[in-house]
Structure formats: C-alpha cells, structure tokens
Coordinates of C-alpha atoms and ligand atoms in Angstrom, one line a residue:
M268 CA 0.0 0.0 0.0
T269 CA 1.3 3.5 -0.9
A270 CA 2.4 5.8 2.0
S271 CA 0.2 8.7 2.8
V272 CA 1.0 12.0 1.3
L273 CA 0.4 13.7 4.6
V274 CA 0.6 11.7 7.7
I275 CA -2.1 12.7 10.1
P276 CA -1.9 11.9 13.8
V277 CA -4.4 9.2 14.8
T278 CA -6.3 10.5 17.8
E279 CA -8.7 8.7 20.1
R280 CA -12.1 10.2 20.2
G281 CA -12.5 12.8 23.0
T282 CA -8.8 13.7 23.4
T283 CA -9.2 16.9 21.4
M284 CA -11.8 19.7 21.1
T285 CA -11.2 19.9 17.4
H286 CA -14.1 18.6 15.3
H287 CA -12.7 16.0 12.9
I288 CA -14.5 15.5 9.6
V289 CA -13.3 12.4 7.7
V290 CA -14.2 12.0 4.1
L291 CA -13.8 8.5 2.6
G292 CA -13.2 8.5 -1.2
A293 CA -11.8 11.2 -3.4
G294 CA -14.0 10.9 -6.4
Y295 CA -16.3 13.7 -7.6
A296 CA -18.4 13.5 -4.5
G297 CA -15.7 13.1 -1.8
L298 CA -13.3 15.6 -3.3
T299 CA -16.0 18.2 -3.6
A300 CA -17.2 17.6 0.0
A301 CA -13.7 17.7 1.5
R302 CA -12.6 20.9 -0.3
R303 CA -15.9 22.7 0.3
A304 CA -16.1 21.8 4.0
A305 CA -12.5 23.0 4.6
K306 CA -13.3 26.2 2.8
L307 CA -16.6 26.9 4.6
L308 CA -15.1 26.1 8.0
R309 CA -11.7 27.8 7.6
G310 CA -10.8 29.6 10.8
S311 CA -12.9 27.4 13.0
D312 CA -11.7 24.5 15.1
V313 CA -12.4 21.9 12.5
R314 CA -10.0 19.5 10.8
V315 CA -10.8 17.8 7.5
T316 CA -9.1 14.5 6.4
L317 CA -9.7 12.9 3.0
V318 CA -8.9 9.2 2.7
N319 CA -8.5 7.7 -0.8
R320 CA -7.1 4.5 -2.1
S321 CA -4.7 6.3 -4.5
E322 CA -3.0 9.6 -4.7
R323 CA -4.7 10.5 -7.9
F324 CA -8.1 12.0 -8.7
V325 CA -9.7 9.8 -11.4
E326 CA -12.2 11.3 -13.8
R327 CA -14.3 8.2 -14.1
V328 CA -16.5 9.7 -16.8
R329 CA -13.4 9.6 -19.1
L330 CA -12.3 6.1 -18.4
H331 CA -13.5 4.8 -21.8
Q332 CA -11.0 7.4 -23.2
V333 CA -8.3 6.0 -21.0
A334 CA -9.0 2.6 -22.5
A335 CA -8.9 4.1 -26.0
R336 CA -5.5 5.7 -25.1
Q337 CA -6.8 9.3 -25.5
V338 CA -6.2 10.7 -22.0
P339 CA -3.9 9.8 -19.1
P340 CA -5.5 7.9 -16.2
G341 CA -5.7 10.7 -13.5
Q342 CA -4.1 13.6 -11.9
P343 CA -2.4 14.1 -8.5
L344 CA -4.7 14.8 -5.6
S345 CA -1.9 16.9 -4.0
R346 CA -2.5 19.5 -6.8
A347 CA -6.3 19.6 -6.2
L348 CA -5.8 19.9 -2.4
A349 CA -2.9 22.4 -2.4
G350 CA -3.8 25.3 -0.1
S351 CA -7.2 23.8 0.7
G352 CA -6.4 22.9 4.3
V353 CA -7.5 19.3 3.7
D354 CA -5.2 16.5 4.9
L355 CA -4.9 13.6 2.5
V356 CA -4.3 10.0 3.7
V357 CA -3.6 7.5 0.9
G358 CA -4.8 4.1 2.0
E359 CA -7.5 1.5 1.5
V360 CA -10.4 1.7 4.0
A361 CA -10.8 -1.7 5.6
E362 CA -13.6 -1.1 8.1
I363 CA -15.9 1.5 9.6
D364 CA -16.9 1.1 13.2
A365 CA -19.9 3.3 13.2
E366 CA -20.5 2.9 17.0
A367 CA -16.9 3.9 18.0
R368 CA -16.8 6.4 15.1
A369 CA -13.6 5.1 13.8
V370 CA -12.1 3.9 10.5
T371 CA -9.4 1.4 10.0
L372 CA -7.2 1.1 6.9
I373 CA -5.5 -1.9 5.4
D374 CA -1.8 -2.3 6.3
R375 CA -1.9 0.6 8.7
P376 CA -1.9 0.4 12.4
G377 CA -4.3 2.4 14.6
R378 CA -7.6 4.0 13.7
I379 CA -8.8 7.3 12.3
T380 CA -11.5 8.6 14.6
Y381 CA -14.1 11.1 13.4
D382 CA -16.8 13.3 14.7
S383 CA -18.4 13.5 11.3
L384 CA -17.9 11.1 8.4
V385 CA -18.7 11.6 4.7
Y386 CA -19.1 8.2 3.0
A387 CA -18.2 8.7 -0.7
L388 CA -16.6 5.4 -1.8
G389 CA -18.3 5.4 -5.2
S390 CA -18.8 2.2 -7.2
T391 CA -17.1 -0.2 -9.5
A392 CA -17.9 -3.0 -11.9
D393 CA -19.7 -6.1 -10.7
L394 CA -17.2 -8.7 -11.9
D395 CA -19.1 -11.5 -10.1
A396 CA -22.3 -10.8 -12.1
V397 CA -21.8 -13.9 -14.3
P398 CA -19.5 -16.9 -14.2
G399 CA -16.1 -16.4 -16.0
L400 CA -16.3 -12.6 -16.0
R401 CA -13.6 -12.0 -13.4
E402 CA -11.2 -14.4 -15.2
H403 CA -11.8 -13.4 -18.8
G404 CA -13.5 -10.0 -18.8
F405 CA -12.5 -6.4 -18.7
A406 CA -14.3 -3.3 -17.4
V407 CA -13.8 0.4 -17.5
A408 CA -15.5 1.3 -14.2
D409 CA -12.2 2.0 -12.4
V410 CA -8.8 3.1 -13.5
E411 CA -7.2 -0.3 -13.0
G412 CA -9.8 -1.9 -15.3
A413 CA -9.5 0.8 -17.9
T414 CA -5.7 0.5 -18.0
R415 CA -5.9 -3.3 -18.3
L416 CA -8.3 -3.0 -21.2
R417 CA -6.0 -0.5 -22.9
E418 CA -3.1 -2.9 -22.6
R419 CA -5.3 -5.7 -24.0
L420 CA -6.5 -3.6 -26.9
D421 CA -2.9 -2.8 -27.8
E422 CA -2.2 -6.5 -28.3
L423 CA -5.3 -7.1 -30.6
P424 CA -4.6 -7.5 -34.3
A425 CA -6.8 -6.0 -37.0
G426 CA -10.1 -7.9 -37.4
A427 CA -10.2 -9.0 -33.7
G428 CA -13.6 -9.1 -32.1
V429 CA -14.6 -7.1 -29.1
V430 CA -17.9 -7.6 -27.3
V431 CA -19.3 -4.9 -25.0
V432 CA -22.0 -6.1 -22.7
G433 CA -24.5 -3.6 -21.4
A434 CA -26.1 -0.7 -23.4
G435 CA -26.5 1.8 -20.6
L436 CA -24.5 5.1 -20.6
T437 CA -21.2 3.4 -20.0
G438 CA -21.6 0.6 -22.5
V439 CA -22.7 2.9 -25.3
E440 CA -19.8 5.3 -24.7
V441 CA -17.3 2.4 -24.6
A442 CA -18.6 0.8 -27.8
A443 CA -18.6 4.0 -29.7
E444 CA -15.2 5.1 -28.4
L445 CA -13.5 1.8 -29.3
A446 CA -15.1 1.6 -32.7
E447 CA -14.0 5.1 -33.6
A448 CA -10.5 4.8 -32.1
R449 CA -9.9 1.3 -33.5
P450 CA -11.9 1.0 -36.8
D451 CA -9.9 -2.2 -37.6
L452 CA -11.6 -4.0 -34.7
S453 CA -15.0 -5.7 -35.0
V454 CA -17.1 -4.3 -32.1
E455 CA -20.5 -5.8 -31.0
L456 CA -22.8 -4.3 -28.3
V457 CA -25.0 -6.8 -26.5
T458 CA -27.9 -5.7 -24.3
R459 CA -30.6 -7.6 -22.5
S460 CA -33.1 -4.8 -23.3
E461 CA -33.0 -2.3 -26.2
L462 CA -30.5 0.3 -27.4
G463 CA -31.4 3.7 -25.8
D464 CA -33.8 2.4 -23.2
G465 CA -35.3 5.3 -21.4
L466 CA -34.4 7.8 -24.1
S467 CA -36.7 9.6 -26.6
P468 CA -37.3 8.1 -30.1
G469 CA -35.1 10.8 -31.6
A470 CA -32.2 9.9 -29.3
R471 CA -32.6 6.2 -30.0
R472 CA -32.6 6.8 -33.8
H473 CA -29.4 8.7 -33.5
L474 CA -27.8 5.9 -31.5
S475 CA -28.8 3.3 -34.1
R476 CA -27.6 5.4 -37.0
T477 CA -24.3 6.2 -35.2
F478 CA -23.6 2.5 -34.5
A479 CA -24.5 1.5 -38.0
R480 CA -22.0 4.2 -39.3
L481 CA -19.3 3.0 -36.9
G482 CA -19.9 -0.6 -37.9
V483 CA -20.9 -1.7 -34.4
R484 CA -23.3 -4.6 -34.5
V485 CA -26.0 -4.2 -31.8
R486 CA -27.6 -7.3 -30.4
E487 CA -30.7 -6.6 -28.3
H488 CA -32.7 -8.9 -26.0
Q489 CA -29.7 -11.0 -25.2
R490 CA -28.8 -11.7 -21.6
V491 CA -25.2 -12.8 -21.1
T492 CA -25.0 -15.7 -18.7
A493 CA -21.4 -16.8 -19.0
V494 CA -18.1 -15.4 -20.1
E495 CA -15.5 -17.8 -21.6
R496 CA -11.9 -17.3 -22.6
D497 CA -12.9 -16.6 -26.3
G498 CA -16.5 -15.6 -26.2
V499 CA -19.8 -15.1 -24.3
V500 CA -23.0 -17.2 -24.0
T501 CA -26.5 -15.7 -23.7
A502 CA -29.6 -17.1 -22.0
E503 CA -31.3 -16.9 -25.5
G504 CA -28.9 -19.5 -26.8
L505 CA -26.4 -17.3 -28.7
R506 CA -22.6 -17.8 -28.5
L507 CA -20.5 -14.8 -29.6
G508 CA -16.8 -15.3 -30.1
C509 CA -14.5 -12.5 -29.2
T510 CA -10.9 -11.7 -28.2
A511 CA -11.8 -9.1 -25.6
L512 CA -15.0 -8.8 -23.5
V513 CA -15.9 -5.5 -21.9
W514 CA -18.4 -5.6 -19.1
A515 CA -20.6 -2.6 -18.7
G516 CA -23.6 -4.4 -17.1
G517 CA -24.0 -2.1 -14.1
F518 CA -22.0 -0.9 -11.1
R519 CA -21.8 -2.2 -7.6
V520 CA -20.8 -0.4 -4.4
P521 CA -18.1 -1.2 -1.9
P522 CA -19.5 -3.5 1.0
L523 CA -18.1 -1.3 3.8
A524 CA -21.3 0.4 4.8
A525 CA -23.3 -2.8 4.6
R526 CA -20.7 -4.6 6.8
S527 CA -20.9 -1.9 9.5
A528 CA -23.9 -1.0 11.6
L529 CA -24.9 1.7 9.0
R530 CA -28.3 1.2 7.3
T531 CA -28.0 0.3 3.7
D532 CA -30.4 -0.6 0.8
E533 CA -30.4 -4.0 -1.1
L534 CA -27.5 -2.8 -3.2
G535 CA -25.4 -1.9 -0.2
R536 CA -25.7 1.9 -0.7
L537 CA -26.0 4.0 2.4
V538 CA -29.6 5.1 3.0
V539 CA -29.7 8.8 3.7
D540 CA -32.3 11.3 4.6
A541 CA -33.2 14.5 2.8
R542 CA -30.1 16.2 4.3
L543 CA -28.0 13.2 3.0
R544 CA -27.3 12.0 6.6
S545 CA -27.4 8.3 7.3
V546 CA -30.9 7.4 8.6
S547 CA -29.3 5.2 11.3
H548 CA -26.2 7.4 12.2
P549 CA -26.9 11.1 11.5
E550 CA -23.2 12.0 12.0
V551 CA -22.5 10.1 8.8
Y552 CA -23.3 11.7 5.4
G553 CA -23.6 9.6 2.3
V554 CA -22.8 11.1 -1.1
G555 CA -22.3 9.9 -4.7
D556 CA -22.7 6.4 -6.1
S557 CA -22.3 4.7 -2.7
A558 CA -25.4 6.4 -1.2
S559 CA -29.1 6.3 -2.1
G560 CA -30.7 9.7 -1.5
P561 CA -33.9 11.4 -2.5
T562 CA -34.2 13.7 -5.6
V563 CA -36.5 16.7 -5.8
T564 CA -39.0 14.7 -7.9
G565 CA -39.4 12.0 -5.3
G566 CA -37.1 9.4 -6.9
E567 CA -33.8 8.0 -5.9
T568 CA -30.4 9.5 -6.9
R569 CA -28.9 7.8 -9.9
M570 CA -25.3 6.6 -9.8
S571 CA -23.9 9.5 -11.8
C572 CA -21.4 12.3 -11.7
Q573 CA -24.4 14.6 -12.1
A574 CA -25.7 13.6 -8.7
A575 CA -22.3 13.0 -7.0
L576 CA -21.2 16.7 -7.4
P577 CA -24.2 18.4 -5.8
M578 CA -24.4 15.6 -3.1
G579 CA -20.8 16.3 -2.1
R580 CA -21.4 20.0 -2.1
H581 CA -24.6 19.7 0.0
A582 CA -22.9 17.5 2.6
A583 CA -20.2 20.1 3.1
V584 CA -22.7 23.0 3.3
D585 CA -25.0 21.1 5.7
L586 CA -22.0 20.2 8.0
A587 CA -20.8 23.8 8.0
R588 CA -24.3 25.1 8.8
T589 CA -24.8 22.7 11.7
L590 CA -21.3 23.2 13.1
R591 CA -22.0 26.9 13.2
G592 CA -25.2 26.2 15.1
R593 CA -27.6 26.8 12.2
A594 CA -30.4 24.4 11.1
G595 CA -29.6 22.0 8.2
K596 CA -31.5 22.1 4.9
P597 CA -32.7 19.3 2.6
A598 CA -30.6 18.7 -0.5
R599 CA -32.2 19.5 -3.9
I600 CA -30.7 16.9 -6.3
R601 CA -32.2 16.8 -9.8
D602 CA -31.8 14.4 -12.7
L603 CA -31.6 16.9 -15.6
G604 CA -30.7 14.5 -18.4
L605 CA -27.9 12.6 -20.1
D606 CA -25.1 13.6 -22.3
V607 CA -23.8 10.5 -24.0
A608 CA -20.5 10.7 -25.9
L609 CA -20.4 8.8 -29.2
G610 CA -16.7 9.1 -30.0
R611 CA -14.9 12.4 -30.1
R612 CA -17.1 14.4 -32.5
N613 CA -20.5 13.1 -31.8
A614 CA -22.8 12.8 -28.8
V615 CA -26.5 12.9 -27.9
V616 CA -27.9 15.3 -25.3
Q617 CA -31.2 14.1 -23.8
L618 CA -33.0 16.3 -21.2
F619 CA -35.5 14.9 -18.8
R620 CA -38.8 16.3 -17.4
G621 CA -39.6 15.7 -13.8
G622 CA -39.8 12.0 -12.9
G623 CA -37.0 11.1 -15.5
R624 CA -39.3 11.3 -18.6
P625 CA -37.2 12.2 -21.7
V626 CA -38.2 15.3 -23.6
G627 CA -38.8 14.8 -27.3
A628 CA -36.2 17.1 -28.8
V629 CA -32.6 16.1 -28.6
L630 CA -29.3 17.7 -29.6
T631 CA -26.9 15.5 -31.5
G632 CA -23.6 15.6 -33.5
P633 CA -20.7 18.0 -33.1
P634 CA -22.7 20.6 -31.0
A635 CA -23.7 17.8 -28.5
A636 CA -20.1 16.6 -28.5
W637 CA -18.9 20.1 -27.7
I638 CA -21.4 20.3 -24.8
K639 CA -20.3 16.9 -23.5
H640 CA -16.7 18.0 -23.6
R641 CA -17.5 21.2 -21.6
V642 CA -19.6 19.2 -19.1
V643 CA -16.7 16.8 -18.4
R644 CA -14.3 19.7 -18.0
V645 CA -16.7 21.6 -15.7
A646 CA -17.3 18.5 -13.6
A647 CA -13.6 18.1 -12.8
W648 CA -13.3 21.8 -12.2
L649 CA -16.3 21.8 -9.8
A650 CA -14.7 18.9 -7.9
G651 CA -11.6 21.0 -7.7
A652 CA -9.3 18.9 -9.8
Ligands
LIG1 C1 -16.8 5.1 -18.6 C2 -17.8 5.9 -17.7 C3 -18.5 6.9 -18.2 C4 -19.4 7.6 -17.3 N1 -20.1 8.7 -17.9 C5 -20.9 9.4 -17.1 C6 -21.5 10.6 -17.6 O1 -21.4 10.9 -18.8 N2 -22.3 11.3 -16.7 C7 -22.5 11.0 -15.4 O2 -23.2 11.7 -14.7 N3 -21.9 9.9 -14.9 C8 -21.1 9.1 -15.7 N4 -20.4 8.0 -15.2 C9 -20.6 7.6 -13.8 C10 -19.8 8.5 -12.9 O3 -18.4 8.4 -13.2 C11 -19.9 8.1 -11.4 O4 -21.3 8.1 -11.1 C12 -19.2 9.0 -10.5 O5 -17.8 8.9 -10.7 C13 -19.5 8.8 -9.0 O6 -18.7 9.6 -8.2 P1 -18.4 9.2 -6.7 O7 -17.6 10.4 -6.2 O8 -19.6 8.8 -6.0 O9 -17.4 8.0 -6.9 P2 -16.0 7.7 -7.6 O10 -15.8 8.7 -8.7 O11 -16.1 6.2 -8.0 O12 -15.0 7.9 -6.5 C14 -14.9 7.0 -5.4 C15 -13.5 7.1 -4.8 O13 -13.4 6.3 -3.6 C16 -12.2 5.5 -3.7 N5 -12.4 4.3 -2.9 C17 -13.3 3.3 -3.2 N6 -13.2 2.3 -2.2 C18 -12.2 2.7 -1.4 C19 -11.6 2.2 -0.2 N7 -12.0 1.0 0.3 N8 -10.6 2.8 0.4 C20 -10.2 4.0 -0.1 N9 -10.7 4.6 -1.2 C21 -11.7 4.0 -1.8 C22 -12.0 5.3 -5.2 O14 -10.6 5.0 -5.4 C23 -12.4 6.7 -5.7 O15 -11.3 7.6 -5.7 C24 -19.5 7.3 -16.0 C25 -18.8 6.2 -15.5 C26 -17.9 5.5 -16.3 C27 -17.1 4.4 -15.7

C-alpha cells in the first residue's frame, strides 16, 4: 500500500476539542465535499481529512477514453488539495466502526477517529455478475480496469472481435469510443433490453444510426449468462466469439457500509435522509454512487457524476451550517438528463422532465459533443481537480 501524502496523527475520540471531519473517497463527491467543507469552515476548530485508495483523482467519466488511449489515467490529488487545508491520507479503507466512530485502513496500524464522516466510496464494476467474467472479462468502471483493457487492446490485431456487454450510458460510450479509435476491430454491443432504453425516439434513432455508421453490431434482448476465454454465451442460446469482452452491465458499491452498523439498501448503498445523513447514524453523510438519496422529484439519486457533485457540495454545506449552530436544509438533487459521448465528434444530449421522462427534442452531432466536452471539464473543475 502506498504511503500517505500527509501523515495525520491518529487521535482517540474525545482527546481533542477539534471537530474532525473524515471524508472517505476522493472521487467527484468526496473531493467536492472535503474541499468545500474545509473552505466553509476555515478559521474554525475543524480538521478535514480525506482518505483515498490512490494519490490520484480519477475522472471516471473519461475512463473509456483512458481505455482508448486518449487521455492519461488521472491527476495528482496533491494538486487539487494544495492550499485547501485538507489532509490527505492515501490508503484503503478496511472497516468502519460506526459505534466507535472510527475507520481502519488496510496495512496501517491504529484507527482514524471522526466526529463527522462523509461516505463517498463510489462504485465499481460487478465482476461477479456472471461466471467467468472475473477471469476473462475487462471493465472500465475504475482506472485499473480501464488500464488493463487499454493494454489488451494494444495487443489485438486488426479484425479481432470485441464484445461490449450492457447498453447503458457506459456501454454505449465504450462501444462508440472503441469503434471510432480502432476501426480495424469488429465491435459488438450486447444488451438484454433495447438500445437507448429510457431515451426519446429521436435519441434512439441517433444511437442506431451512429452505431451503423461506426460498424458496431447491436444485439438486443440477449442476456449474457457466462463469459469464456474466447466468447460469451447468452440465455437466449447465442454464442458470440471475441478476443476481448468489456463488461458494462452495471456498477456495484463497496461493501463497507453494509458490513458496518450503518443502514444500507439492497444494493449496499448507504440510505440517507433529505439532508444526506445516514438514517441510522446522522453524524455520517452519504454522497455519490455509494449512497441512495432522494431527488426533488421524489425518486432516488442515480449513480452519476451529475448527482455526485451536488451531493458532495450539499454534505459540506450542511455540515458547515450545523457546526455553526444553524439548522440544516434538505438537498435538492435533480436528474436533468444525459449527455452521451459517441466518440470524439458526436454525442447525444437528452434532457428529462420531472420524474425522469425524456423530452422529445434532442441535440446530436458536433454541438452535442462540444457540450459533452464542456460538461466533463466543468465536472472536474467543480470537484476542484
Ligand atoms: C466510462 C464511464 C463513463 C461515465 N459517464 C458518465 C456521464 O457521462 N455522466 C455521469 O453523470 N456519470 C457518468 N459516469 C458515472 C460516474 O463516473 C460516477 O457516477 C461518479 O464517478 C460517481 O462519483 P463518486 O464520487 O460517487 O465515486 P467515484 O468517482 O467512484 O470515487 C470514489 C473514490 O473512492 C475511492 N475508494 C473506493 N473504495 C475505497 C476504499 N475502500 N478505500 C479508499 N478509497 C476507496 C476510489 O478509489 C475513488 O477515488 C460514468 C462512469 C464511467 C465508468
């Protein structure tokens, strides 16, 4: 395990008057929460510690580009945190003791105690979703997976087959990116539902046309049940041969909250109230993919950068308000829509009405790609990277 960038003293609860805020995870949600809390509480007797598995901030929304060798895999957190007053500890969280208000790290003695905790550990690919996937599959849900896929793609000769499983946002972006960056490969996209599920007819048409132009074969209504060394098998009886299999069949969250006394949902996400505080332990805030919070339209927050950023910001603001003796306020998280990249010069922007219903008109092509590019840049900037 890498050494911490800044070594913080591990204190036992109650030995200091300083209020210690510990943020777990330095993705979009956690980095936003840590920097904002430190800024809002500057000058007060509060210490903010950010714990992350690596010393890099990873723009997960660009991991398909990492796999296609278009962008480097992250940037130093030390740069994002310079002058912020946030202490960074690089280490893997092993356990949360919600009763003792303490966190233990792998390969590190002692515990980090907290007065307030922000749980922001994000999500990753579910490599146990089907037999054989862990041994033979690739994923782009984290930087290690995207880097492994990049190395595999470098080895593939012209004409090699790549199967992408899952036609949600991630699968669509991966398939389009790979087909555009490596036109010599034969890319297939397999989905158990339909391409563009949940999008308007205009957006779906644009996806179909784009994949036809890129030469991506789309196979709908096929549920992959097993992954083998040289192909995949579906419940409908299809066997597709391939030399690389990319799994984009949904994310899963770390099991840490579920293993502690914190209340979680069936997916293991921390269940939070309108202020994003754990319903079982209100000194713990849950933000980003690893928490399930309410949206303004009465639904649940979607695992997305779009939700992670305002959730992180809200946790910091709520903490600052309450530590200054003011009343907390409910978060107002909205699901505004999707901006799906289809390679470097094409995208589709789909806005939602309340309740997640897609509006009929969509923006496509280079103007949508330009918006997507700006959105990605602004997201990293909002997080402070
Ligand atoms: C290819 C791809 C494209 C995407 N495109 C979009 C998009 O267009 N729009 C959109 O809204 N969303 C998109 N997403 C989803 C988006 O990236 C996530 O929803 C978002 O990153 C969630 O942010 P987060 O801060 O909750 O978690 P993360 O960004 O996953 O950050 C979690 C952090 O916690 C750390 N961590 C985890 N476990 C531990 C541990 N045990 N100990 C220490 N540290 C740990 C991780 O290393 C990471 O730094 C995309 C995702 C992918 C993979």
